[in-house]
Short mmCIF file of C-alpha atoms in Angstrom, two decimals:
data_model
loop_
_atom_site.label_atom_id
_atom_site.label_comp_id
_atom_site.label_asym_id
_atom_site.label_seq_id
_atom_site.Cartn_x
_atom_site.Cartn_y
_atom_site.Cartn_z
CA MET A 1182 0.00 0.00 0.00
CA LYS A 1183 1.17 3.53 -0.76
CA MET A 1184 1.17 5.64 2.40
CA SER A 1185 1.92 9.19 3.35
CA ILE A 1186 2.34 10.51 6.86
CA ALA A 1187 1.36 13.94 8.21
CA VAL A 1188 2.87 15.00 11.52
CA LEU A 1189 1.48 18.01 13.41
CA GLY A 1190 2.69 17.77 17.01
CA SER A 1191 5.60 19.52 18.68
CA PRO A 1192 8.61 17.23 19.30
CA TYR A 1193 8.81 18.02 23.02
CA ALA A 1194 5.18 18.84 23.86
CA SER A 1195 3.48 15.87 22.26
CA GLN A 1196 4.01 12.23 21.38
CA SER A 1197 3.08 12.91 17.76
CA ALA A 1198 6.45 12.85 15.95
CA HIS A 1199 7.77 9.99 18.08
CA THR A 1200 4.76 7.76 17.38
CA ALA A 1201 4.87 8.77 13.72
CA LEU A 1202 8.50 7.61 13.53
CA ASN A 1203 7.63 4.24 15.05
CA PHE A 1204 4.63 3.91 12.75
CA THR A 1205 6.64 4.77 9.65
CA LYS A 1206 9.32 2.21 10.57
CA ALA A 1207 6.62 -0.43 11.09
CA ALA A 1208 4.98 0.46 7.78
CA LEU A 1209 8.24 -0.09 5.89
CA ILE A 1210 8.89 -3.39 7.70
CA ALA A 1211 5.37 -4.51 6.74
CA GLY A 1212 6.25 -3.86 3.10
CA HIS A 1213 4.33 -0.63 2.51
CA ASP A 1214 5.69 2.24 0.44
CA VAL A 1215 5.95 5.51 2.32
CA ILE A 1216 5.77 8.21 -0.30
CA ARG A 1217 6.20 11.25 1.89
CA VAL A 1218 6.32 12.42 5.49
CA PHE A 1219 4.95 15.94 5.83
CA PHE A 1220 5.78 18.00 8.92
CA TYR A 1221 3.29 20.78 9.56
CA HIS A 1222 2.32 23.12 12.39
CA GLU A 1223 4.43 22.53 15.54
CA ALA A 1224 6.04 19.46 13.95
CA ALA A 1225 8.19 21.86 11.92
CA TYR A 1226 10.40 21.93 15.03
CA VAL A 1227 11.30 18.29 14.37
CA GLY A 1228 13.33 19.54 11.40
CA ASN A 1229 15.52 21.72 13.61
CA GLY A 1230 19.02 20.29 13.25
CA PHE A 1231 20.14 22.35 16.26
CA ASN A 1232 18.04 20.16 18.57
CA THR A 1233 20.69 18.82 20.93
CA PRO A 1234 19.20 16.59 23.62
CA PRO A 1235 21.46 15.04 26.30
CA GLN A 1236 23.24 11.93 25.04
CA ASP A 1237 21.20 9.55 27.18
CA GLU A 1238 17.90 10.88 25.76
CA PHE A 1239 16.15 9.85 22.56
CA ALA A 1240 17.31 12.19 19.80
CA LEU A 1241 14.14 12.55 17.76
CA THR A 1242 15.46 14.80 15.00
CA GLN A 1243 18.61 12.71 14.56
CA GLN A 1244 16.54 9.52 14.45
CA TRP A 1245 14.28 10.92 11.72
CA SER A 1246 17.34 12.11 9.77
CA ASP A 1247 19.15 8.76 9.96
CA PHE A 1248 15.98 6.85 9.12
CA ALA A 1249 15.19 9.06 6.12
CA ILE A 1250 18.70 8.85 4.72
CA GLU A 1251 18.87 5.09 5.22
CA HIS A 1252 15.56 4.47 3.44
CA ASP A 1253 15.65 7.38 0.99
CA LEU A 1254 12.46 8.79 2.54
CA GLU A 1255 11.09 12.19 1.59
CA LEU A 1256 10.75 14.35 4.70
CA ILE A 1257 9.07 17.66 3.88
CA VAL A 1258 8.74 20.55 6.32
CA CYS A 1259 6.10 23.08 5.33
CA VAL A 1260 7.82 26.34 4.47
CA ALA A 1261 5.26 28.61 6.17
CA SER A 1262 5.28 26.55 9.38
CA ALA A 1263 9.07 26.31 9.33
CA LEU A 1264 9.92 29.97 8.68
CA ARG A 1265 7.68 31.39 11.38
CA ARG A 1266 9.29 28.94 13.84
CA GLY A 1267 12.86 29.74 12.81
CA ILE A 1268 13.61 26.55 10.91
CA LEU A 1269 15.50 27.58 7.77
CA ASP A 1270 17.54 25.80 5.15
CA LYS A 1271 20.44 27.50 3.37
CA THR A 1272 18.26 28.95 0.60
CA GLU A 1273 15.69 30.47 2.95
CA ALA A 1274 18.38 31.79 5.29
CA LYS A 1275 19.94 33.60 2.35
CA ARG A 1276 16.58 34.84 1.07
CA TYR A 1277 15.66 36.35 4.44
CA ASP A 1278 19.19 37.46 5.28
CA LYS A 1279 19.51 35.32 8.41
CA GLN A 1280 22.86 34.48 9.96
CA GLY A 1281 22.58 30.70 10.01
CA ASN A 1282 20.54 27.76 8.84
CA ASN A 1283 19.38 24.80 10.85
CA MET A 1284 17.40 22.40 8.65
CA ALA A 1285 18.44 18.91 9.71
CA ALA A 1286 19.95 16.46 7.22
CA GLY A 1287 17.38 14.46 5.33
CA PHE A 1288 14.66 17.14 5.72
CA GLN A 1289 13.59 19.46 2.90
CA ILE A 1290 11.54 22.64 2.79
CA GLY A 1291 8.31 22.21 0.84
CA GLY A 1292 4.86 23.68 0.36
CA LEU A 1293 1.38 22.82 1.59
CA GLY A 1294 0.56 21.59 -1.91
CA GLN A 1295 2.75 18.59 -1.12
CA LEU A 1296 0.46 17.65 1.78
CA ILE A 1297 -2.53 17.66 -0.57
CA ASP A 1298 -0.54 15.81 -3.23
CA ALA A 1299 0.44 13.23 -0.60
CA GLY A 1300 -3.26 12.62 0.00
CA LEU A 1301 -4.03 12.42 -3.69
CA SER A 1302 -1.19 10.09 -4.61
CA SER A 1303 -1.36 7.67 -1.65
CA ASP A 1304 -3.80 4.97 -0.68
CA ARG A 1305 -3.67 6.23 2.90
CA LEU A 1306 -2.74 9.54 4.48
CA VAL A 1307 -2.11 8.94 8.17
CA THR A 1308 -2.15 12.01 10.43
CA PHE A 1309 -0.38 12.24 13.79
CA SER A 1310 -2.15 15.22 15.27
CA ALA A 1311 -0.96 18.01 17.52
CA MET B 558 -10.84 12.94 -8.09
CA LYS B 559 -10.51 12.23 -4.38
CA THR B 560 -12.62 14.13 -1.90
CA PHE B 561 -11.17 15.72 1.24
CA LEU B 562 -12.82 16.45 4.57
CA PHE B 563 -10.87 18.85 6.76
CA VAL B 564 -11.86 18.59 10.41
CA GLN B 565 -11.08 21.70 12.41
CA SER B 566 -11.12 21.16 16.19
CA ALA B 567 -9.04 24.01 17.61
CA SER B 568 -10.48 27.13 19.19
CA PRO B 569 -9.55 30.26 17.22
CA HIS B 570 -7.17 31.90 19.68
CA SER B 571 -5.47 28.97 21.39
CA GLY B 572 -2.49 28.90 19.07
CA LEU B 573 -1.83 28.71 15.36
CA LEU B 574 -3.60 25.44 14.65
CA ALA B 575 -6.84 27.09 13.53
CA LYS B 576 -4.97 29.34 11.09
CA GLU B 577 -2.61 26.66 9.81
CA GLY B 578 -5.54 24.29 9.38
CA LEU B 579 -7.37 26.94 7.41
CA ASP B 580 -4.31 27.49 5.20
CA ALA B 581 -4.35 23.77 4.42
CA ILE B 582 -8.07 23.96 3.57
CA LEU B 583 -7.46 26.84 1.16
CA MET B 584 -4.55 25.01 -0.44
CA GLY B 585 -6.60 21.83 -0.75
CA SER B 586 -9.43 23.67 -2.43
CA ALA B 587 -7.08 24.61 -5.27
CA PHE B 588 -6.53 20.94 -6.13
CA CYS B 589 -9.65 18.95 -5.26
CA SER B 590 -13.11 18.81 -3.79
CA VAL B 591 -12.95 20.01 -0.18
CA SER B 592 -15.49 20.04 2.64
CA VAL B 593 -15.00 21.25 6.19
CA LEU B 594 -16.29 19.99 9.53
CA LEU B 595 -16.01 22.36 12.49
CA GLN B 596 -15.87 20.31 15.64
CA GLY B 597 -16.21 21.44 19.24
CA ASP B 598 -14.61 24.80 20.06
CA ALA B 599 -13.59 25.21 16.41
CA LEU B 600 -17.10 26.66 15.97
CA PHE B 601 -15.79 29.80 17.62
CA GLN B 602 -13.51 30.23 14.59
CA ILE B 603 -16.56 31.50 12.69
CA HIS B 604 -18.12 33.45 15.56
CA LYS B 605 -19.19 36.98 14.61
CA ASP B 606 -17.72 40.13 16.10
CA GLN B 607 -14.29 38.83 16.98
CA ASN B 608 -11.68 41.53 17.37
CA SER B 609 -8.40 39.87 16.61
CA GLU B 610 -6.59 43.21 16.62
CA LEU B 611 -6.59 42.97 20.39
CA THR B 612 -4.51 39.80 20.21
CA GLN B 613 -2.37 40.99 17.27
CA THR B 614 -3.48 37.99 15.22
CA LYS B 615 -5.07 37.67 11.81
CA PRO B 616 -8.85 37.29 11.84
CA VAL B 617 -9.61 33.64 11.08
CA ALA B 618 -13.34 34.26 10.70
CA ASN B 619 -12.75 36.55 7.70
CA SER B 620 -10.93 33.80 5.83
CA PHE B 621 -13.93 31.52 6.28
CA LYS B 622 -16.01 34.07 4.39
CA ALA B 623 -13.67 33.54 1.43
CA LEU B 624 -14.16 29.76 1.40
CA LYS B 625 -17.04 29.97 -1.06
CA GLU B 626 -14.87 31.79 -3.56
CA TYR B 627 -12.37 28.96 -3.24
CA GLY B 628 -15.08 26.49 -4.19
CA VAL B 629 -15.63 25.11 -0.69
CA GLN B 630 -19.41 24.76 -0.66
CA ASN B 631 -19.97 22.56 2.36
CA VAL B 632 -19.12 23.51 5.91
CA TYR B 633 -20.60 21.21 8.54
CA CYS B 634 -20.94 21.12 12.31
CA SER B 635 -22.88 19.04 14.79
CA GLU B 636 -26.13 20.37 16.26
CA GLN B 637 -24.93 19.29 19.68
CA ASP B 638 -21.68 21.29 19.42
CA LEU B 639 -23.68 24.38 18.45
CA SER B 640 -26.19 24.11 21.27
CA ASP B 641 -23.51 23.17 23.85
CA ARG B 642 -21.89 26.53 23.14
CA GLY B 643 -25.12 28.49 23.07
CA LEU B 644 -24.57 29.36 19.43
CA SER B 645 -27.04 29.66 16.60
CA GLN B 646 -26.60 30.33 12.88
CA GLU B 647 -27.13 34.08 13.52
CA ASP B 648 -23.95 34.16 15.60
CA LEU B 649 -21.79 32.84 12.76
CA VAL B 650 -20.13 34.63 9.83
CA ILE B 651 -21.03 31.89 7.35
CA SER B 652 -23.90 29.45 7.18
CA VAL B 653 -23.06 25.93 8.30
CA GLN B 654 -24.98 22.72 7.82
CA SER B 655 -25.70 21.35 11.29
CA LEU B 656 -25.96 17.58 11.52
CA ASN B 657 -27.31 15.24 14.16
CA SER B 658 -25.01 12.56 15.56
CA VAL B 659 -26.09 9.90 13.06
CA GLU B 660 -25.54 12.29 10.15
CA CYS B 661 -22.12 13.24 11.56
CA LYS B 662 -21.02 9.62 11.50
CA SER B 663 -22.29 9.03 7.98
CA LEU B 664 -20.58 12.25 6.84
CA MET B 665 -17.17 10.83 7.71
CA ILE B 666 -17.49 7.76 5.50
CA GLN B 667 -18.35 9.82 2.43
CA PHE B 668 -14.81 11.12 2.00
CA ASP B 669 -11.65 9.56 0.64
CA ILE B 670 -9.36 11.53 2.90
CA ILE B 671 -9.93 13.10 6.30
CA ILE B 672 -7.35 15.47 7.74
CA GLY B 673 -7.80 16.71 11.28
CA PHE B 674 -6.41 19.95 12.70
#
């Protein structure tokens, strides 16, 4: 089955992105295709590569990055959600004249149209709400 | 073409979820057939006479008025949610189709995709 995942919850104020990661791993193991993972609303913070939890804590952003790179997954962070929360890739940082960029490896900036497209082009769109 | 139901559940001034949900609705309406269900306190998103200037936020209710121009014909709510909040159609900036609990359940199964905010 072709699946897409929408994640809405903040990484440290909800279980959303953590459960979504476990679900996505399970979906791949079960043989499903995961077409896209779309981070929207507070879940934009998951794409913050500057997240630096203590070494004995679960590193959510790092885990998503490693998982995406290993499985060639498309992780999209909505541009509007990301920018207003200070999550910028190199291009956006340059465009808005900001000093640094912090988009984590394996994540890409994208638009809301990709959430709708994920729904249209998948058999299931599974939302992990805020 | 697939049909989308966007379920809004957030109250209008409890964070950005109402606005970001609405942005997704507007984007969705550009691509496909979109309907909206306002659940619980999300009904206050379309309450008349909100003054969002006082909270330095953008008025969400105004964007709902534009939904028709975006081709979103159907906005639903449950009768119970309306009456629980002491609201009637006259208190709202757009007209909504209020459904009883049986109709609410059968609404859900009519759509290919349901996205909740």
